[in-house]
Coordinates of C-alpha atoms and ligand atoms in Angstrom, one line a residue:
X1 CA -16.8 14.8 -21.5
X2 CA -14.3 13.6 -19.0
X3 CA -10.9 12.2 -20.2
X4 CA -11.6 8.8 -18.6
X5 CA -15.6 7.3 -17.6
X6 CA -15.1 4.1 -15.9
X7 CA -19.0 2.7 -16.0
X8 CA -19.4 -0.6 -13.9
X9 CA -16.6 -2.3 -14.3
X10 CA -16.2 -5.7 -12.6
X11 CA -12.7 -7.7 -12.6
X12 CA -11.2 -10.6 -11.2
X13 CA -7.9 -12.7 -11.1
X14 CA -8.4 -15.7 -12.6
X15 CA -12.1 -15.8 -11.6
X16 CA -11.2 -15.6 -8.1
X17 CA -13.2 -12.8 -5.8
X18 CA -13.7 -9.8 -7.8
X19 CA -11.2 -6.9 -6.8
X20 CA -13.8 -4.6 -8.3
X21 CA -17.6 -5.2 -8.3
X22 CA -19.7 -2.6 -10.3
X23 CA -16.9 0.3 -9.9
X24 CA -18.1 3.6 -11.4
X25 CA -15.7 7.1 -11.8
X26 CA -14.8 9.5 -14.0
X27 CA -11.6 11.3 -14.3
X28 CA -12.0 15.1 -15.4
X29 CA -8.7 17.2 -16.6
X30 CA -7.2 18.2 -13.2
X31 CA -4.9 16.7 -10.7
X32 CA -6.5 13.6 -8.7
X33 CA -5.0 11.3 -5.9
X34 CA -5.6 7.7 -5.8
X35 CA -4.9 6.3 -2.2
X36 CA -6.1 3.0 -0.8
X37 CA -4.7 -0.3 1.6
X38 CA -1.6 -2.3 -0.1
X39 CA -3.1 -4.7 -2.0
X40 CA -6.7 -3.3 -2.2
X41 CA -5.9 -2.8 -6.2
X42 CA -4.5 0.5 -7.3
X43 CA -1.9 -0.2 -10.0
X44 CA -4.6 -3.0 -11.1
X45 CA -7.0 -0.3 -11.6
X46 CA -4.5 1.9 -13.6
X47 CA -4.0 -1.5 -15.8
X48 CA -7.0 -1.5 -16.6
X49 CA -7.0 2.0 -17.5
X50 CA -4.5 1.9 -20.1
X51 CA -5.9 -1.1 -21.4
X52 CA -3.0 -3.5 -20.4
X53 CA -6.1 -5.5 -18.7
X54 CA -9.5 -5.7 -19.9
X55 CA -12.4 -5.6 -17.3
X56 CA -14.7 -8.6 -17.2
X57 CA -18.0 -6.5 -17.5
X58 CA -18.6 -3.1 -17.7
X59 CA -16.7 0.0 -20.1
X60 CA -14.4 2.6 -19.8
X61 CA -14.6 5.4 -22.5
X62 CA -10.9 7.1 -22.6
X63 CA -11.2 10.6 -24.8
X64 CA -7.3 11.5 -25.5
X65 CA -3.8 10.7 -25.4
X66 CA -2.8 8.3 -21.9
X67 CA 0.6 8.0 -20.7
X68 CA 1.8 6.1 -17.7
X69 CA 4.3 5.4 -14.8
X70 CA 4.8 1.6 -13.9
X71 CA 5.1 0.7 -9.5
X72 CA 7.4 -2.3 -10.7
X73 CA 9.2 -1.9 -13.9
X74 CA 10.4 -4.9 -15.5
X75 CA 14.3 -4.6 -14.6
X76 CA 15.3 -7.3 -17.1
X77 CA 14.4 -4.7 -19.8
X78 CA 16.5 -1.2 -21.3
X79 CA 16.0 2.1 -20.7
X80 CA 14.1 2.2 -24.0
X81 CA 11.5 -0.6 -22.7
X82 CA 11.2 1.4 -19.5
X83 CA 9.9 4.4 -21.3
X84 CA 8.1 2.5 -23.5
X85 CA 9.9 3.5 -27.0
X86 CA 11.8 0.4 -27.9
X87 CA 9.6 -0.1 -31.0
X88 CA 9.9 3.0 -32.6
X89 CA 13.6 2.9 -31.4
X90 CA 14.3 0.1 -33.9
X91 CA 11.2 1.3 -36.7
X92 CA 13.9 4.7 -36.8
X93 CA 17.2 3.1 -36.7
X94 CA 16.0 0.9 -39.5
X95 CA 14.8 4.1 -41.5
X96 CA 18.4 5.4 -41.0
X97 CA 19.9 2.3 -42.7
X98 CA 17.5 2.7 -45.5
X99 CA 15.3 -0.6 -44.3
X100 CA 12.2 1.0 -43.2
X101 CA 9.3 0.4 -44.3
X102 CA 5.3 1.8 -44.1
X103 CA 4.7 0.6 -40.8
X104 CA 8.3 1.9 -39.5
X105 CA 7.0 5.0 -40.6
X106 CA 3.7 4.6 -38.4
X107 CA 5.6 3.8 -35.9
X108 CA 7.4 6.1 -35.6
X109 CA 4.9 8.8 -35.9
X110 CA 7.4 11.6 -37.3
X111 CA 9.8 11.3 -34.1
X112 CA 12.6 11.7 -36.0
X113 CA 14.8 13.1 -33.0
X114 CA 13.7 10.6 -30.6
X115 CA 16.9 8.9 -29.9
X116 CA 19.0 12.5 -30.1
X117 CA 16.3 13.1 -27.1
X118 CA 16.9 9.9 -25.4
X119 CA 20.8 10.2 -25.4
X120 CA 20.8 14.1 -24.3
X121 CA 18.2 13.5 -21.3
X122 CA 20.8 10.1 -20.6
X123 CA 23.5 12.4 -20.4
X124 CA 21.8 15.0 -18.6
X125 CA 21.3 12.2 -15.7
X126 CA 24.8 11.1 -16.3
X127 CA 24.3 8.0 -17.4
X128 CA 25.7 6.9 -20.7
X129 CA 23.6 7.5 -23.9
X130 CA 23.3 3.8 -24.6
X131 CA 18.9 2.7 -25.0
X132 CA 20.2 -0.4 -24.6
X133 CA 21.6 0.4 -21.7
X134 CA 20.1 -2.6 -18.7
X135 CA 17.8 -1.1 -16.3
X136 CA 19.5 -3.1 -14.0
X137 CA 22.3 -0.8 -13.9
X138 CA 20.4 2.0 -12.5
X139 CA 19.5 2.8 -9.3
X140 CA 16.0 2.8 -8.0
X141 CA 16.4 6.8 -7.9
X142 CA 18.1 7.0 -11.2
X143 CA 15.1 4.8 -12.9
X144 CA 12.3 7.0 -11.8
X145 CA 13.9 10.4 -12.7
X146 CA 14.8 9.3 -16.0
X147 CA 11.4 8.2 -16.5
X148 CA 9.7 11.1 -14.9
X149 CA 11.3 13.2 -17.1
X150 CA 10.6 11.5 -20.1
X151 CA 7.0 11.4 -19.4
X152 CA 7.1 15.3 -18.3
X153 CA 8.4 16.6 -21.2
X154 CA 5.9 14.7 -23.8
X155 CA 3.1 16.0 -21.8
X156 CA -0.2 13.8 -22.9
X157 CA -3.9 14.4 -22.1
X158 CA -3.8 12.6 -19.0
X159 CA -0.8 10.9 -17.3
X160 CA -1.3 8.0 -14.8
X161 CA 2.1 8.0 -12.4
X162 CA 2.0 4.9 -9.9
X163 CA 3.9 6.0 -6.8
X164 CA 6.6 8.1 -8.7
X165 CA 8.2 9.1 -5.3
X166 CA 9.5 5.9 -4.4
X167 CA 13.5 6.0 -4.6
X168 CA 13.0 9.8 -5.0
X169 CA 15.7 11.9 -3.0
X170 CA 14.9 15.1 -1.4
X171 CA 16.2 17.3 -4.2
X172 CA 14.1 14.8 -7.1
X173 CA 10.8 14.9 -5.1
X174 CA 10.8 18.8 -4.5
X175 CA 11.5 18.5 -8.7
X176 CA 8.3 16.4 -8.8
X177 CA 6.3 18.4 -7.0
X178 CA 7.1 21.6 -9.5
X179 CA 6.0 19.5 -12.3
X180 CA 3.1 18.2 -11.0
X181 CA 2.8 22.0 -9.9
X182 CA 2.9 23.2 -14.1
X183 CA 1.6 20.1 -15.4
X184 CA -1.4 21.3 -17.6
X185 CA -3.2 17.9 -18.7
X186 CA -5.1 15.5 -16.3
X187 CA -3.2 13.7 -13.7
X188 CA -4.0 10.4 -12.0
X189 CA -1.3 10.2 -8.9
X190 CA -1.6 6.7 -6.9
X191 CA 0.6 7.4 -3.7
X192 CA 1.0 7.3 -0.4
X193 CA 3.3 10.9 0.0
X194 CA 1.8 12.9 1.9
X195 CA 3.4 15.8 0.6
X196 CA 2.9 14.9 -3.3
X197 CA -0.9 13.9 -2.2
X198 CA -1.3 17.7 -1.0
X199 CA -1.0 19.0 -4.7
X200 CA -3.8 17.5 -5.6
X201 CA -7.8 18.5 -6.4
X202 CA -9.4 15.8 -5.4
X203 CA -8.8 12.4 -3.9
X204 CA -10.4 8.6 -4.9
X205 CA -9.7 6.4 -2.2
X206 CA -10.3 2.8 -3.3
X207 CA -11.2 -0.1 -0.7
X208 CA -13.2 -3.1 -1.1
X209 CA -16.3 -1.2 -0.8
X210 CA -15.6 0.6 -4.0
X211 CA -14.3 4.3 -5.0
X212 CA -14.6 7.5 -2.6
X213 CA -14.3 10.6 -3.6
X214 CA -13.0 13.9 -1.5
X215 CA -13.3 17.0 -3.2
X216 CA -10.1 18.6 -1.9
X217 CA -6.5 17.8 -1.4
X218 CA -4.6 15.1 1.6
X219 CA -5.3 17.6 4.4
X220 CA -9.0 17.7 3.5
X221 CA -9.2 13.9 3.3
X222 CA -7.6 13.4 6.1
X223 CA -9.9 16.1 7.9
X224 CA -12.9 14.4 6.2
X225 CA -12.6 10.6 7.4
X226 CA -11.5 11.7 10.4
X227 CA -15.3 13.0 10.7
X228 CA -16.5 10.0 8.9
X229 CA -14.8 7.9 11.2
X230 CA -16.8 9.7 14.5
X231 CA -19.5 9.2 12.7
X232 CA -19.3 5.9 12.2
X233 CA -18.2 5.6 15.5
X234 CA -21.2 6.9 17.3
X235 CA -23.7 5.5 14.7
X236 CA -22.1 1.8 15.8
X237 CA -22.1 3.1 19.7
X238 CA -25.8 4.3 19.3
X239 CA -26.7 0.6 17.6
X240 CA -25.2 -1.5 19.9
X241 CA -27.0 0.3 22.7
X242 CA -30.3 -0.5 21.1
X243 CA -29.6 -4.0 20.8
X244 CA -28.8 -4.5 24.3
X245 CA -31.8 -2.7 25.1
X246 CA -33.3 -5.3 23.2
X247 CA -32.1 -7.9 24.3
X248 CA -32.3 -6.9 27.7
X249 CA -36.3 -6.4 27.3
X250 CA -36.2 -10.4 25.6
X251 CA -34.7 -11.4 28.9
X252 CA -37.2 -9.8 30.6
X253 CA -40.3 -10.4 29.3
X254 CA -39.1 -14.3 29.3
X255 CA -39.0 -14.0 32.9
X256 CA -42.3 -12.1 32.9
X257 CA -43.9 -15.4 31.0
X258 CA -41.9 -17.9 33.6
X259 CA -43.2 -16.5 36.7
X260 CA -46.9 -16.0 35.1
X261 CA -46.8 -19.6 33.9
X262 CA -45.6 -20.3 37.7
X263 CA -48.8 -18.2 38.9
X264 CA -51.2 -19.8 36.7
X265 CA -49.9 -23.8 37.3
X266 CA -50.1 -22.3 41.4
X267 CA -53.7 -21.0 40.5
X268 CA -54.8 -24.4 38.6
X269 CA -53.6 -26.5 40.9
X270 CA -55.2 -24.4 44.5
X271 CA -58.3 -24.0 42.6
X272 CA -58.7 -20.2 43.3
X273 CA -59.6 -19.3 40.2
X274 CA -61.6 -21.3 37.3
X275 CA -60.6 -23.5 34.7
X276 CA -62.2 -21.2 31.7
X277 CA -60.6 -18.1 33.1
X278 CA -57.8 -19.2 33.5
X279 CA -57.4 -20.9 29.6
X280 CA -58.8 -17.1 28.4
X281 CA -55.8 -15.7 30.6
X282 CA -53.1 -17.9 29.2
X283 CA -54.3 -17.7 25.7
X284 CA -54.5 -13.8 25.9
X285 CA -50.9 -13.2 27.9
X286 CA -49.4 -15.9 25.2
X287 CA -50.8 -14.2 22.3
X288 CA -49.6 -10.7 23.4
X289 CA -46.0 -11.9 24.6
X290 CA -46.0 -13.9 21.1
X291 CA -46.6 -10.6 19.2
X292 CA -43.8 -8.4 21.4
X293 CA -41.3 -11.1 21.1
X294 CA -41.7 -11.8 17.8
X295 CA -41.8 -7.9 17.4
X296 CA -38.6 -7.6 19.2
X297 CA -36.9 -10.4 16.8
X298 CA -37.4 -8.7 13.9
X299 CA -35.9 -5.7 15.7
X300 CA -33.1 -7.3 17.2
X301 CA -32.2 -8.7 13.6
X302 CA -32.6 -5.4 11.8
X303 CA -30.0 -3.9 14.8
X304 CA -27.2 -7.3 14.2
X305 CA -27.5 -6.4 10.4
X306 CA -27.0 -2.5 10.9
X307 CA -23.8 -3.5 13.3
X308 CA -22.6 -5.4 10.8
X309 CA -22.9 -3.4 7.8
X310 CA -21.0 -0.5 10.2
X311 CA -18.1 -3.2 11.1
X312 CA -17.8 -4.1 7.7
X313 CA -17.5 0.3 7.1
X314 CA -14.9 0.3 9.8
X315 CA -13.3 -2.6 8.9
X316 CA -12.0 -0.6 5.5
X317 CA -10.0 1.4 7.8
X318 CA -8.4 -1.4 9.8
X319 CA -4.7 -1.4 10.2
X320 CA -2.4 -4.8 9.3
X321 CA 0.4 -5.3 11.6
X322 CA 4.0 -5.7 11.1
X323 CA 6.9 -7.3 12.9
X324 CA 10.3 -6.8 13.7
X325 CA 12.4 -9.6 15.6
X326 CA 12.2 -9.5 19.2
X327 CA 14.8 -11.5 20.3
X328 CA 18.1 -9.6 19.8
X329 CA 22.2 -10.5 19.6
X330 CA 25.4 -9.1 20.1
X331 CA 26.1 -6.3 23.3
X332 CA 27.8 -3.2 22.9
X333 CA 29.8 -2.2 19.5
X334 CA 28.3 -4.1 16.5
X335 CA 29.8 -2.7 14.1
X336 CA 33.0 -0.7 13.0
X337 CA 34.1 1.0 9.6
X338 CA 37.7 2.3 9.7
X339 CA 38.9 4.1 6.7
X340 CA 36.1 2.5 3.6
X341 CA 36.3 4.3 0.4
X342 CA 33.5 3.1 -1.8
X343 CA 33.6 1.7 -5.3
X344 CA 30.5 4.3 -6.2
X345 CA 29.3 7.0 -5.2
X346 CA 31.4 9.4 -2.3
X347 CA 35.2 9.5 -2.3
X348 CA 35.8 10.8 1.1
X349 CA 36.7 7.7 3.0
X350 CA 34.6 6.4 5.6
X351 CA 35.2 6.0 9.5
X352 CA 32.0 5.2 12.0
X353 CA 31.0 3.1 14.4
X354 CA 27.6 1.5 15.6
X355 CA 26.7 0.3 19.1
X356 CA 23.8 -1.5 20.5
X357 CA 20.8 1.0 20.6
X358 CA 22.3 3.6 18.3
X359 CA 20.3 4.3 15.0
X360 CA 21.5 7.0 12.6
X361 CA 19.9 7.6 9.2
X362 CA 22.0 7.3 6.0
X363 CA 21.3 10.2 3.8
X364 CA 22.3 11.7 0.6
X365 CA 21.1 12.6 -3.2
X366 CA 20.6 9.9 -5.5
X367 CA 24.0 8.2 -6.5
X368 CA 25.6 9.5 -3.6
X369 CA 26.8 5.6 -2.6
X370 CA 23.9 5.0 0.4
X371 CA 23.1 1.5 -1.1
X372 CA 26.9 1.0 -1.9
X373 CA 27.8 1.5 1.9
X374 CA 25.1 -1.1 2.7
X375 CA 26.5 -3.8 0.2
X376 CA 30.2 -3.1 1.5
X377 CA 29.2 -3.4 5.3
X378 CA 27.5 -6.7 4.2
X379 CA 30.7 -7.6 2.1
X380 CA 28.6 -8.2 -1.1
X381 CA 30.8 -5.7 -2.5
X382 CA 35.1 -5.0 -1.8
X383 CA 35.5 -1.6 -0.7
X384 CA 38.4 0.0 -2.8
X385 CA 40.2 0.0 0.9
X386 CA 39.4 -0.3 4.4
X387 CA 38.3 -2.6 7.3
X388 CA 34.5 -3.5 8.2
X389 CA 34.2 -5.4 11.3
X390 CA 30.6 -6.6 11.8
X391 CA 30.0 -8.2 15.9
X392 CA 26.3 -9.0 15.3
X393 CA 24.8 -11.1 12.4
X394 CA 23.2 -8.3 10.4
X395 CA 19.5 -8.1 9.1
X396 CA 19.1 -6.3 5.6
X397 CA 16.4 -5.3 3.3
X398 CA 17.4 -4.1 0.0
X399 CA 15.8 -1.7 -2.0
X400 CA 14.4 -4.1 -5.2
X401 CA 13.3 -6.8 -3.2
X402 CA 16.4 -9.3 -3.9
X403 CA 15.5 -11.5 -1.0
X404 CA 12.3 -12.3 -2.7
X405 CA 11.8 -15.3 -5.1
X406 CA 9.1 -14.4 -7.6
X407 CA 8.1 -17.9 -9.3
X408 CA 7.1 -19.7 -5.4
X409 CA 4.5 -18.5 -2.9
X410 CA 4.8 -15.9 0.1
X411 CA 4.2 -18.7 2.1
X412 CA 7.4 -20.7 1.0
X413 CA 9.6 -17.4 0.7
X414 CA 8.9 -16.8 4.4
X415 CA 9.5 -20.5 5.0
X416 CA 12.7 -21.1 3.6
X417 CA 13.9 -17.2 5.1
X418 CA 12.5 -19.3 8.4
X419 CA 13.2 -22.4 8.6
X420 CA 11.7 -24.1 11.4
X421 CA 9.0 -21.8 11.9
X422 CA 5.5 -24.0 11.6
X423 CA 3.3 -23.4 9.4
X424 CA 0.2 -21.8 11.3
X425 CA 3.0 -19.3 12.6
X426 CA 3.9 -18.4 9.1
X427 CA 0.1 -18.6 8.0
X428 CA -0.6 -16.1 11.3
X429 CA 2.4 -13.6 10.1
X430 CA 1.2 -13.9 6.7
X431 CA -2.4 -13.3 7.9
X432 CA -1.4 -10.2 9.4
X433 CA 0.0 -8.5 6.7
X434 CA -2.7 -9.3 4.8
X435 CA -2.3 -12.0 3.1
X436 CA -5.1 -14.5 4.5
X437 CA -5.8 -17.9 3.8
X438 CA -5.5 -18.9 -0.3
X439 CA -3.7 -15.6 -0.8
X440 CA -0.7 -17.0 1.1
X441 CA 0.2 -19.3 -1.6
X442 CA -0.1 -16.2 -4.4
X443 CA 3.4 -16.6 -6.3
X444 CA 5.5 -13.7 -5.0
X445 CA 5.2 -12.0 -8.3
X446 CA 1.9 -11.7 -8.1
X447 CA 1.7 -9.3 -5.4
X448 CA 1.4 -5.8 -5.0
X449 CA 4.2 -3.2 -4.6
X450 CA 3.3 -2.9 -0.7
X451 CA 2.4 -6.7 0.0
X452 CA 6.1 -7.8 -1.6
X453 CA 7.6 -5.2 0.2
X454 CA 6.0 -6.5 4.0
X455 CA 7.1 -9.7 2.8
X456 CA 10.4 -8.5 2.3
X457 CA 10.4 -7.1 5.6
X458 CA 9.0 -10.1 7.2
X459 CA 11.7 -12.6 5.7
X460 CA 14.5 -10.1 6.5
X461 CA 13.5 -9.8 10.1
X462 CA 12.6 -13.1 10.8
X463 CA 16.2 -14.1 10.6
X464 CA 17.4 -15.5 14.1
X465 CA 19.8 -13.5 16.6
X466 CA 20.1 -10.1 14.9
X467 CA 21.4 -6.6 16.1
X468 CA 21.9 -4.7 12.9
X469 CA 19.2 -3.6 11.0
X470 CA 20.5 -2.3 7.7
X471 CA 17.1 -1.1 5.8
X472 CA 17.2 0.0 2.2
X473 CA 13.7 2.4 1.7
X474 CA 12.2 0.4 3.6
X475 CA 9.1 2.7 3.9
X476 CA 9.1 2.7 -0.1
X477 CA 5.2 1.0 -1.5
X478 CA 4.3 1.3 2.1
X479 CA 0.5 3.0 3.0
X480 CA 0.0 5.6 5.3
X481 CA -0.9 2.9 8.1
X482 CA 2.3 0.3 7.9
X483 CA 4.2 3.4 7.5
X484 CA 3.5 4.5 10.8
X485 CA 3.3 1.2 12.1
X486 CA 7.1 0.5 11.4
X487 CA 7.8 3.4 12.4
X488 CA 6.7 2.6 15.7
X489 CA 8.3 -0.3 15.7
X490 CA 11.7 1.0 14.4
X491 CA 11.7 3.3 17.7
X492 CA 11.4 0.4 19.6
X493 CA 13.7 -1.6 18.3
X494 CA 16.4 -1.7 21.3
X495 CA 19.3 -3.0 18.7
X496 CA 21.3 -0.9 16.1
X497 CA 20.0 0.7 13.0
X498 CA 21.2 1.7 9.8
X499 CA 18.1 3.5 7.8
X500 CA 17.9 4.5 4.0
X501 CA 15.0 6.8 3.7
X502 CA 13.8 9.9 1.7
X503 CA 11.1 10.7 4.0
X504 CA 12.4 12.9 6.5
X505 CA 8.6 12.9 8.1
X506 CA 9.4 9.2 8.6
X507 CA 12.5 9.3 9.8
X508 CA 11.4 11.9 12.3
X509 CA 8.8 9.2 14.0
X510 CA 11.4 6.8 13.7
X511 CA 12.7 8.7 16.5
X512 CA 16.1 8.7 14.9
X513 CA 18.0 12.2 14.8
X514 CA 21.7 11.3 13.8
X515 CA 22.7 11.7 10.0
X516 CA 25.3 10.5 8.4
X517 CA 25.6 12.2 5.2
X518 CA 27.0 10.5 1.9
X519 CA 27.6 13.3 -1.3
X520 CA 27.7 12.8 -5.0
X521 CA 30.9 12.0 -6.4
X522 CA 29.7 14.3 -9.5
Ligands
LIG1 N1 -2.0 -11.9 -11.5 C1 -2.6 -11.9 -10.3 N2 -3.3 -12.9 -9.9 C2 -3.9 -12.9 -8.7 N3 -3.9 -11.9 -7.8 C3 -3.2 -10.8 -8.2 C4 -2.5 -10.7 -9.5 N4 -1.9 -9.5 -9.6 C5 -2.2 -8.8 -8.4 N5 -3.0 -9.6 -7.6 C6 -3.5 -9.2 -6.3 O1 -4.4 -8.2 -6.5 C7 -4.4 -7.3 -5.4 C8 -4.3 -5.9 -5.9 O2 -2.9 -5.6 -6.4 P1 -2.4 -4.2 -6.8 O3 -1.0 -4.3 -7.2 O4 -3.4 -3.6 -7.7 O5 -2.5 -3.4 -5.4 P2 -2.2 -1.9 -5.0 O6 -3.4 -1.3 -4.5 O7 -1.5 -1.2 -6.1 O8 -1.2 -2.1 -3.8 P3 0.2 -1.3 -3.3 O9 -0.2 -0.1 -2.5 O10 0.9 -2.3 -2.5 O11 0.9 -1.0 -4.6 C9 -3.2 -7.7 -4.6 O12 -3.7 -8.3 -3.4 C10 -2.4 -8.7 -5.4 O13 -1.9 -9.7 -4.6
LIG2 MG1 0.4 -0.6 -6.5

């Protein structure tokens, strides 16, 4: 028995299009990758998994104990919501007063160390041994270790982790690739790391024409759809060749039937040949060139749907497309820092300068003060002392999506980051990110990891006259294709650059080979 048997499930938003028609898998107790387009419905699939959503046909039999890693956690909770133990939190310390009662003891289900646990793998990170402590307070790196570890050492049956190497640092994902190394139960991993993807046994790649699976780990998939890919490729050649064969024999049996029609009226009318003969002849040439063409309709519309149904095939592996402003601002320096000491993070104070053209990458582990430096260059946060002079209007992303407004639609976010761009430009930008039509007025919060985060990128860039890109992780939620694509576009981008990013293969075709290196304080 596998530990999970998805059997022809259908779901839906709302009753909108369904997301998943008649999907069909089974997960068995070894390490699989889920990969697919933003937005095509991973982290819905692993909600549906763990029963947070329920499917609107179909079943899915679960034999075991489930665990799971959130994309998004809620940052208005604790540390004990993040890892899912605020109830039994409360059912113990009300036990310890003498309060509890029979469901307290349920509850808690014998955990009597849980909050000595809690406090020592706090401390272990650092961080103060406080559950209440607000998520808020941690950063994006700090969040997903803490959790991580949790989850890794109460191994379950099968754990579902939803891009756990987002906000990883170098040193935290070589760490997560050792546990996913021992791990012994099953393991669902939705990314888009290359590295973390090459652990696996298999991969599930999900698109809208349902669930593929690759027996093998990233290389092999990779190896495999590149194959696939020919073959479509040649099968969609090799069709369109046949139509126009096709349609080249229509055109020319039309002109066949034209210039015997032109003989025949010739013959009737010079008299060379008789009346009866000539009826038979007609009748006989219209039958036959009735039967071919009719023949060669059917044919023709067998060939259009076979060139469809391959377009459609390809179409899963389209790219979106992403922008970054074109119009630039500011010449020579654009920025200097003289002497900064941060309020987090690295104590050596800091002296740099940026000019037009120059792009470094801002590196160091997690804590080390990159988004700090970021804030402080923007002047959302005093440096303890030193001077910042910025000579360009700056551009920056941040790492939790803060320019974002969850309650209104992509379509007014980009509008009111833009003001004065028309509509049907907005539409069009939206459009290409892939966000068409009714999906443009989705409510921000409704999107997925990767959609908010090319929104983010969208609004951010689309502000006029920059020449200072400050970008937080921007490559974070991103899929294998818009990762590449900004990275293309980052090494054409002829301002200045500041770039946060863990992914050194990223920053590599970035084209960006300067470092500037931030340490711990610890
Ligand atoms: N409550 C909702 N109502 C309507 N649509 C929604 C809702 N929640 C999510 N969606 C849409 O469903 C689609 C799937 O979202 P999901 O978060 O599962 O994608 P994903 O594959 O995890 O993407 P990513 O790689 O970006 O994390 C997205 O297009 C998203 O906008
Ligand atoms: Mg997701």
């Amino acid at each position: 028995m596998p530990l999970l048997d998805v059997r022809s499930i259908t779901f839906s938003f709302d009753q909108g299009t369904p997301l998943f028609h008649n999907l069909s898998f089974r997960l068995e107790p070894h390490r699989t990758g889920l990969v697919g387009h933003n937005g095509c419905g991973k982290s819905t699939l692993l909600a549906l998994l763990i029963g947070q959503l329920q499917p609107d046909t179909g079943q899915i039999l679960q034999q075991g104990s489930l665990a799971w890693l959130s994309q998004l956690p809620d940052l208005q909770g604790s540390v004990a919501t993040l890892l899912g133990i605020e109830a039994p939190l409360k059912a113990l310390l009300r036990l310890q007063q003498g309060q509890g009662s029979a469901e307290d003891l349920e509850l808690l289900a014998d955990r009597w160390l849980l909050a000595e646990e809690l406090n020592q793998l706090l401390t272990s990170l650092g961080l103060p041994a406080d559950p209440q402590l607000p998520l808020a307070q941690l950063s994006g790196g700090q969040q997903t270790r803490l959790a991580l570890q949790w989850l890794f050492s109460h191994p379950v049956d099968l754990l579902l982790l939803d891009e756990p190497s987002n906000h990883l640092d170098a040193e935290g994902r070589q760490w997560l690739i050792e546990q996913i190394q021992q791990y012994r139960g099953g393991l669902l991993l939705v990314s888009h790391d290359q590295q973390l993807l090459e652990q696996m046994d298999e991969i599930l790649e999900l698109d809208t024409t349902g669930i593929h699976r690759y027996g093998g780990n990233y290389s092999f998939w990779q190896q495999q759809r590149r194959l696939e890919q020919q073959a479509l490729q040649r099968r969609l050649d090799n069709t369109e060749q046949r139509l126009q064969e096709v349609q080249n024999q229509a055109q020319q049996s039309r002109e066949r039937a034209a210039r015997r029609a032109r003989t025949g009226k010739q013959q009737r009318t010079s008299g060379s040949q008789g009346k009866l003969l000539l009826d038979m002849k007609k009748n006989r040439a219209e039958q036959h060139s009735g039967q071919q063409s009719r023949l060669r309709d059917q044919q023709q519309q067998q060939l259009q749907q076979q060139q469809q149904l391959l377009r459609q095939q390809q179409a899963r592996l389209d790219e979106q497309k992403l922008h970054l402003p074109t119009r630039l601002s500011g010449k020579g320096r654009l920025l200097d820092v003289i002497d900064v000491q941060l309020p987090r993070g690295q104590q050596t104070p800091l002296t740099f300068s940026l000019d037009q053209g120059h792009k470094m990458q801002l590196c160091g582990n997690n804590g080390s003060g990159k988004s700090t430096l970021l804030q402080v260059l923007l002047g959302s946060l005093p440096a303890i002392h030193g001077e910042v002079h910025l000579h360009t209007r700056p551009c920056y992303l941040d790492q939790h999506f803060s320019l974002l407004n969850p309650g209104t639609s992509a379509l007014q976010n980009l509008q009111q980051a833009a003001p004065g761009l028309p509509e049907s430009d907005a539409r069009t930008l939206l459009a290409n990110m892939g966000l068409r039509r009714e999906r443009a007025a989705l409510p921000v919060a409704q999107l997925s990891g990767g959609e908010r985060m090319k929104l983010a990128l969208l609004m951010a860039t689309r502000q006029p006259d920059t020449g200072l890109l400050l970008l937080d992780e921007p490559d974070n939620h991103l899929d294998l294709n818009s990762k590449a694509q900004l990275a293309a576009l980052i090494s054409n981008w002829p301002g200045a650059l500041l770039l946060v990013s863990h992914d050194q293969a990223f920053v590599s075709a970035c084209d960006i080979s300067e470092r500037l290196e931030l340490l711990a304080s610890r």
